[in-house]
Amino acid sequence: MALQLAVTTGEPAGIGPDLLVQLMQNVSQLPDDCGLVAIADPDLLIQRASALGLPLNTSVWQPGSATKRANSHIDVLPVTLAAPCQAGTPDTRNATYVLQTLRCAAQACVDKELHGMVTAPVHKGIINDAGIAFSGHTEFLAEFCHVDLTVMMLATEGLRVALATTHLPLRHVADAITAPLLRDILAILHQDLREKFGLANPRILVCGLNPHAGENGHLGREEIDVIEPVLNQLRDTGMQLVGPLPADTLFTDKYLSQCDAVLAMYHDQGLPVLKYKGFGRASNITLGLPIIRTSVDHGTALDLAATGRADGGSLLNAIETACQMARRR
C-alpha cells in the first residue's frame, strides 16, 4: 500500500513553501512508496514557485484518492491564507492560517485518511504576537490529540535525543523535573522506540540535570532525590537505562556507541550536540501521539525565503523518517 503524508508549510513568509516547491521538482528523491499532500493555500505555493523561477502545478486532493507522483506537481488540501503573504515578512493575521493547517493535517491523520504528518517551521513569536498562546508544535498537537504528555525527540544518523522538558525558561526546568514526569517520559520513549522504530529492547542513556550529574549532591540533589530513584524503579520493569550521566561526557563514542537514544533533561542540554552532528540532516519527532508526526530541525529562515538558497535536506529527512515509522506501524 502506498503511503500518503501530509506536509504543512509552516510560516507562510518563511522557507517552508520554498522547501516543498524545491522538493517537488524531483520526486524521485522521495521514498518510492510515498505520496505527499500539501496542507496549504495553493496560491501561496504557486506564487512562491514563481518567485523561485520554478514550475509548479497543483491539484485538489480528496480523502481516499491516490496522490500523483510527478515532477513539479503537488496535491493540496486547501487552506486559505487570512492575508496576502510577502516572503520574508510575517503577518500576525496569518497566525490563524498556520494553526488551521496543523489542525487539518492532524485530523486527516487521526481519521486515518493520511499516514502521518510532516511539518515545516512555524514562527512562535508571530503566533503569540497575534494573541494566541503557542509554545510549539509538540504541545499544540498533544492538546489537539487529547494526549496528556508527549515527548520531543530529534534524530540524525547515529544519534537520537529526547527531551524531558521542552520549551521552558531555564529557571523553571529543575522544578519541572519530577519523578512522575520522568517515569511517564521514559515510558513513552521506551514504548515508541519499540513500536515505531522496531527496537525490541532499547538502551537509553539518561543525562543528569546538574554539572557532573550533581557531583554526589555537592552540585545539586536532583539526581539523588529524583532521577536515580526513577531509573532504579524502571530498571526493575526490564528497561535498559544507563545514568544519570554527566551530559558533558555522555555525548562521546564510549557511551553513544552502545545506546539507542539519549534522554536530556532540557532543550539546550541535548539539542546543540545533535544539531552540531547533523544540522540539516535531522528530523524532529513527536512521540506519544496516536499519529505520526515529524518535522524539520531548523527555523523559518525568513531571510532565505524566495531566494532559492534554502536547503531541503532536513525536510527530506523528516519525510523519510515518517515513512519508516508508518511502515513499521
Coordinates of C-alpha atoms in Angstrom, one line a residue:
M1 CA 0.0 0.0 0.0
A2 CA 1.3 3.4 -0.9
L3 CA 1.9 5.8 2.0
Q4 CA 0.4 9.3 1.9
L5 CA 1.8 12.0 4.2
A6 CA 0.5 15.5 5.0
V7 CA 3.1 18.2 4.7
T8 CA 2.3 21.6 6.3
T9 CA 4.3 24.6 5.0
G10 CA 4.6 26.4 8.4
E11 CA 5.1 30.2 8.5
P12 CA 4.0 31.3 5.0
A13 CA 6.6 34.1 4.9
G14 CA 9.4 31.7 5.7
I15 CA 11.1 28.9 3.8
G16 CA 8.5 26.2 4.3
P17 CA 6.8 26.9 1.0
D18 CA 10.2 27.1 -0.7
L19 CA 11.3 23.7 0.6
L20 CA 8.2 21.9 -0.7
V21 CA 8.3 23.6 -4.1
Q22 CA 12.0 22.7 -4.5
L23 CA 11.5 19.2 -3.3
M24 CA 8.7 18.6 -5.8
Q25 CA 11.0 19.4 -8.8
N26 CA 12.5 15.9 -8.5
V27 CA 10.1 13.5 -6.8
S28 CA 12.5 10.5 -7.5
Q29 CA 14.3 11.6 -4.3
L30 CA 11.2 10.7 -2.2
P31 CA 10.7 7.2 -0.9
D32 CA 9.2 5.0 -3.7
D33 CA 6.1 4.2 -1.7
C34 CA 5.4 7.8 -0.5
G35 CA 3.0 10.4 -1.8
L36 CA 2.7 13.9 -0.4
V37 CA -0.3 16.1 0.3
A38 CA 0.4 19.8 1.0
I39 CA -1.8 21.4 3.6
A40 CA -1.6 24.9 2.4
D41 CA -3.0 27.7 0.3
P42 CA -2.3 26.6 -3.3
D43 CA -2.0 30.2 -4.4
L44 CA 0.8 30.6 -1.9
L45 CA 2.7 27.7 -3.4
I46 CA 2.2 28.9 -7.0
Q47 CA 3.4 32.4 -6.0
R48 CA 6.5 31.1 -4.2
A49 CA 7.3 28.8 -7.1
S50 CA 7.1 31.8 -9.4
A51 CA 9.4 33.8 -7.2
L52 CA 11.9 30.9 -7.3
G53 CA 11.6 30.6 -11.0
L54 CA 10.4 27.1 -10.8
P55 CA 7.4 25.3 -12.4
L56 CA 4.6 24.0 -10.2
N57 CA 1.1 22.6 -10.8
T58 CA -1.4 21.8 -8.0
S59 CA -4.5 19.7 -7.8
V60 CA -7.0 19.4 -5.0
W61 CA -6.6 16.2 -3.0
Q62 CA -9.7 14.4 -1.9
P63 CA -9.7 11.9 1.0
G64 CA -9.4 8.4 -0.3
S65 CA -7.9 9.4 -3.6
A66 CA -4.4 8.5 -4.7
T67 CA -1.6 11.1 -4.8
K68 CA 0.0 11.9 -8.1
R69 CA 3.8 11.5 -8.2
A70 CA 5.1 13.8 -10.9
N71 CA 7.8 16.4 -11.1
S72 CA 6.6 20.0 -10.5
H73 CA 3.3 18.8 -9.2
I74 CA 1.8 18.7 -5.7
D75 CA -1.6 17.5 -4.4
V76 CA -3.1 20.1 -2.0
L77 CA -5.7 20.0 0.7
P78 CA -6.5 23.7 0.5
V79 CA -6.5 26.1 3.4
T80 CA -6.9 29.8 2.6
L81 CA -4.5 32.5 3.8
A82 CA -6.0 35.1 6.1
A83 CA -3.9 37.9 4.5
P84 CA -1.6 38.3 1.5
C85 CA 1.8 36.9 2.1
Q86 CA 5.1 38.6 1.3
A87 CA 8.2 36.4 1.5
G88 CA 10.4 37.3 4.5
T89 CA 7.8 39.5 6.2
P90 CA 5.4 37.6 8.6
D91 CA 1.9 38.9 9.2
T92 CA 0.2 38.2 12.5
R93 CA -3.1 37.9 10.6
N94 CA -1.8 34.6 9.1
A95 CA -1.3 33.0 12.6
T96 CA -4.8 31.5 12.4
Y97 CA -3.9 30.1 8.9
V98 CA -0.8 28.4 10.3
L99 CA -2.7 26.7 13.1
Q100 CA -5.5 25.7 10.8
T101 CA -3.1 23.9 8.5
L102 CA -1.9 21.9 11.6
R103 CA -5.4 21.1 12.6
C104 CA -6.3 19.9 9.1
A105 CA -3.2 17.7 8.8
A106 CA -3.6 16.2 12.3
Q107 CA -7.3 15.5 11.7
A108 CA -6.6 13.7 8.4
C109 CA -4.1 11.5 10.3
V110 CA -6.5 10.9 13.2
D111 CA -9.2 9.9 10.7
K112 CA -6.6 7.6 9.0
E113 CA -7.0 9.4 5.7
L114 CA -3.2 10.1 5.7
H115 CA -0.5 8.0 7.3
G116 CA 1.5 10.8 9.1
M117 CA 2.3 14.5 9.0
V118 CA 5.5 16.4 8.4
T119 CA 5.7 20.0 9.5
A120 CA 7.8 22.9 8.2
P121 CA 8.8 25.5 10.8
V122 CA 6.4 28.0 12.3
H123 CA 7.2 31.3 13.9
K124 CA 6.2 31.0 17.5
G125 CA 6.7 34.8 18.1
I126 CA 4.3 35.8 15.4
I127 CA 1.6 33.4 16.6
N128 CA 2.0 34.7 20.2
D129 CA 2.0 38.3 18.9
A130 CA -1.3 37.6 17.3
G131 CA -2.7 36.9 20.8
I132 CA -2.6 33.1 20.6
A133 CA -0.7 31.2 23.3
F134 CA 1.6 28.8 21.4
S135 CA 4.7 27.2 22.7
G136 CA 5.4 24.8 19.8
H137 CA 4.1 22.0 17.5
T138 CA 4.7 19.4 20.2
E139 CA 2.4 21.0 22.8
F140 CA -0.2 22.0 20.2
L141 CA -0.5 18.5 18.8
A142 CA -0.7 17.0 22.3
E143 CA -3.7 19.2 23.1
F144 CA -5.3 18.5 19.7
C145 CA -5.0 14.7 20.1
H146 CA -6.2 14.9 23.7
V147 CA -2.9 13.5 25.0
D148 CA -1.6 14.5 28.4
L149 CA 2.1 14.1 27.6
T150 CA 4.2 13.8 24.5
V151 CA 8.0 13.5 24.1
M152 CA 10.1 15.6 21.7
M153 CA 12.9 13.7 20.1
L154 CA 15.3 14.8 17.4
A155 CA 17.2 12.2 15.3
T156 CA 20.0 12.2 12.9
E157 CA 22.3 9.4 11.6
G158 CA 23.8 7.7 14.7
L159 CA 22.0 9.8 17.4
R160 CA 18.5 10.2 18.9
V161 CA 18.0 12.8 21.6
A162 CA 14.7 13.0 23.5
L163 CA 13.8 15.8 26.0
A164 CA 12.4 15.6 29.5
T165 CA 11.3 19.2 29.2
T166 CA 10.9 21.2 26.0
H167 CA 10.2 25.0 25.7
L168 CA 10.7 26.2 29.3
P169 CA 12.7 29.1 30.6
L170 CA 15.8 27.6 32.2
R171 CA 14.9 28.9 35.7
H172 CA 11.8 26.7 35.6
V173 CA 13.5 23.4 34.5
A174 CA 14.6 22.0 37.8
D175 CA 11.1 22.4 39.3
A176 CA 9.5 20.7 36.3
I177 CA 11.6 17.6 36.5
T178 CA 9.6 15.4 38.9
A179 CA 9.5 11.7 39.4
P180 CA 6.1 11.2 37.8
L181 CA 7.1 13.3 34.8
L182 CA 10.4 11.3 34.3
R183 CA 8.5 7.9 34.7
D184 CA 6.0 8.9 32.1
I185 CA 8.6 10.4 29.7
L186 CA 10.7 7.3 29.8
A187 CA 7.7 5.0 29.4
I188 CA 6.7 6.9 26.2
L189 CA 10.2 6.9 24.9
H190 CA 10.7 3.2 25.5
Q191 CA 7.4 2.2 24.0
D192 CA 7.7 4.3 20.8
L193 CA 11.3 3.1 20.3
R194 CA 9.9 -0.4 20.3
E195 CA 6.7 0.2 18.3
K196 CA 7.7 2.9 15.8
F197 CA 11.4 2.2 15.4
G198 CA 11.4 -1.6 15.7
L199 CA 13.9 -1.8 18.7
A200 CA 13.0 -4.8 20.8
N201 CA 14.8 -3.7 23.9
P202 CA 16.1 -0.2 23.5
R203 CA 19.0 1.0 25.6
I204 CA 18.5 4.6 26.8
L205 CA 21.2 6.9 28.3
V206 CA 19.9 9.5 30.8
C207 CA 21.6 12.8 31.4
G208 CA 21.9 14.3 34.9
L209 CA 20.4 17.7 35.4
N210 CA 23.4 19.4 37.1
P211 CA 27.1 19.7 36.1
H212 CA 28.9 16.4 36.7
A213 CA 25.4 14.8 37.4
G214 CA 25.3 16.6 40.7
E215 CA 28.8 15.6 42.0
N216 CA 27.3 13.3 44.6
G217 CA 25.0 16.1 45.8
H218 CA 27.6 18.8 46.0
L219 CA 26.3 20.5 42.8
G220 CA 22.6 19.7 43.3
R221 CA 20.5 16.9 44.6
E222 CA 18.0 16.3 41.7
E223 CA 20.0 13.3 40.6
I224 CA 19.9 11.7 44.1
D225 CA 16.4 12.7 45.0
V226 CA 14.5 12.4 41.7
I227 CA 16.4 10.9 38.7
E228 CA 18.2 7.9 40.3
P229 CA 15.1 6.5 42.1
V230 CA 13.0 6.7 38.9
L231 CA 15.7 4.9 36.9
N232 CA 16.0 2.2 39.5
Q233 CA 12.3 1.7 39.6
L234 CA 12.0 1.4 35.8
R235 CA 15.1 -0.9 35.6
D236 CA 13.1 -3.3 37.8
T237 CA 10.5 -3.5 35.0
G238 CA 13.1 -4.5 32.4
M239 CA 14.1 -1.2 30.9
Q240 CA 17.7 -0.8 29.9
L241 CA 18.5 2.6 31.4
V242 CA 22.0 4.0 32.0
G243 CA 22.6 7.0 34.2
P244 CA 22.2 9.7 35.3
L245 CA 25.4 10.6 33.5
P246 CA 27.2 13.9 33.2
A247 CA 26.0 15.5 29.9
D248 CA 29.5 16.8 29.1
T249 CA 30.9 13.3 28.8
L250 CA 27.7 11.3 27.8
F251 CA 27.9 12.5 24.2
T252 CA 31.1 10.6 23.4
D253 CA 31.6 7.4 21.4
K254 CA 32.3 5.5 24.6
Y255 CA 28.6 5.8 25.5
L256 CA 26.8 6.6 22.3
S257 CA 28.1 3.5 20.5
Q258 CA 26.1 1.4 22.9
C259 CA 22.8 3.2 23.1
D260 CA 19.6 3.7 21.0
A261 CA 18.6 7.1 22.4
V262 CA 19.6 9.7 24.9
L263 CA 17.2 11.5 27.3
A264 CA 18.3 15.0 28.0
M265 CA 16.8 17.0 30.9
Y266 CA 16.2 20.2 28.9
H267 CA 16.2 21.7 25.4
D268 CA 19.7 23.2 25.2
Q269 CA 21.4 20.3 27.1
G270 CA 20.9 17.8 24.3
L271 CA 19.9 19.6 21.1
P272 CA 23.1 21.6 20.5
V273 CA 25.1 18.3 20.3
L274 CA 22.6 16.7 17.9
K275 CA 22.4 19.8 15.7
Y276 CA 26.2 20.0 15.6
K277 CA 26.3 16.4 14.4
G278 CA 23.5 16.6 11.9
F279 CA 22.0 20.0 11.3
G280 CA 20.2 20.0 8.0
R281 CA 20.0 16.2 8.1
A282 CA 18.0 15.7 11.2
S283 CA 14.3 15.4 11.9
N284 CA 12.1 16.3 14.9
I285 CA 9.8 13.6 16.0
T286 CA 6.8 13.8 18.4
L287 CA 6.5 10.6 20.5
G288 CA 3.4 9.6 22.5
L289 CA 0.8 10.8 19.9
P290 CA -1.7 8.4 18.3
I291 CA -0.4 9.7 14.9
I292 CA 3.0 10.0 13.3
R293 CA 4.5 13.5 13.3
T294 CA 8.0 14.6 12.2
S295 CA 9.4 18.0 11.4
V296 CA 12.5 19.8 10.2
D297 CA 15.3 20.6 12.6
H298 CA 15.5 24.4 11.7
G299 CA 13.6 27.6 11.9
T300 CA 11.7 29.8 9.4
A301 CA 14.8 31.4 7.9
L302 CA 12.9 34.5 6.8
D303 CA 16.0 36.0 5.2
L304 CA 16.2 33.0 2.8
A305 CA 12.5 32.9 1.8
A306 CA 12.1 33.2 -2.0
T307 CA 15.9 33.3 -2.6
G308 CA 16.4 29.8 -3.8
R309 CA 19.1 29.3 -1.1
A310 CA 17.1 27.2 1.4
D311 CA 18.4 23.7 1.9
G312 CA 15.7 21.0 1.8
G313 CA 17.8 18.2 3.4
S314 CA 16.0 18.3 6.7
L315 CA 12.6 18.2 5.1
L316 CA 13.5 15.2 3.0
N317 CA 14.9 13.5 6.2
A318 CA 11.7 14.2 8.1
I319 CA 9.7 12.7 5.2
E320 CA 11.9 9.6 5.1
T321 CA 11.6 9.2 8.9
A322 CA 7.8 9.5 8.8
C323 CA 7.7 6.9 6.1
Q324 CA 9.9 4.5 8.0
M325 CA 7.7 4.9 11.1
A326 CA 4.5 4.4 9.1
R327 CA 5.8 1.2 7.5
R328 CA 6.6 -0.3 10.9
R329 CA 3.2 0.7 12.2

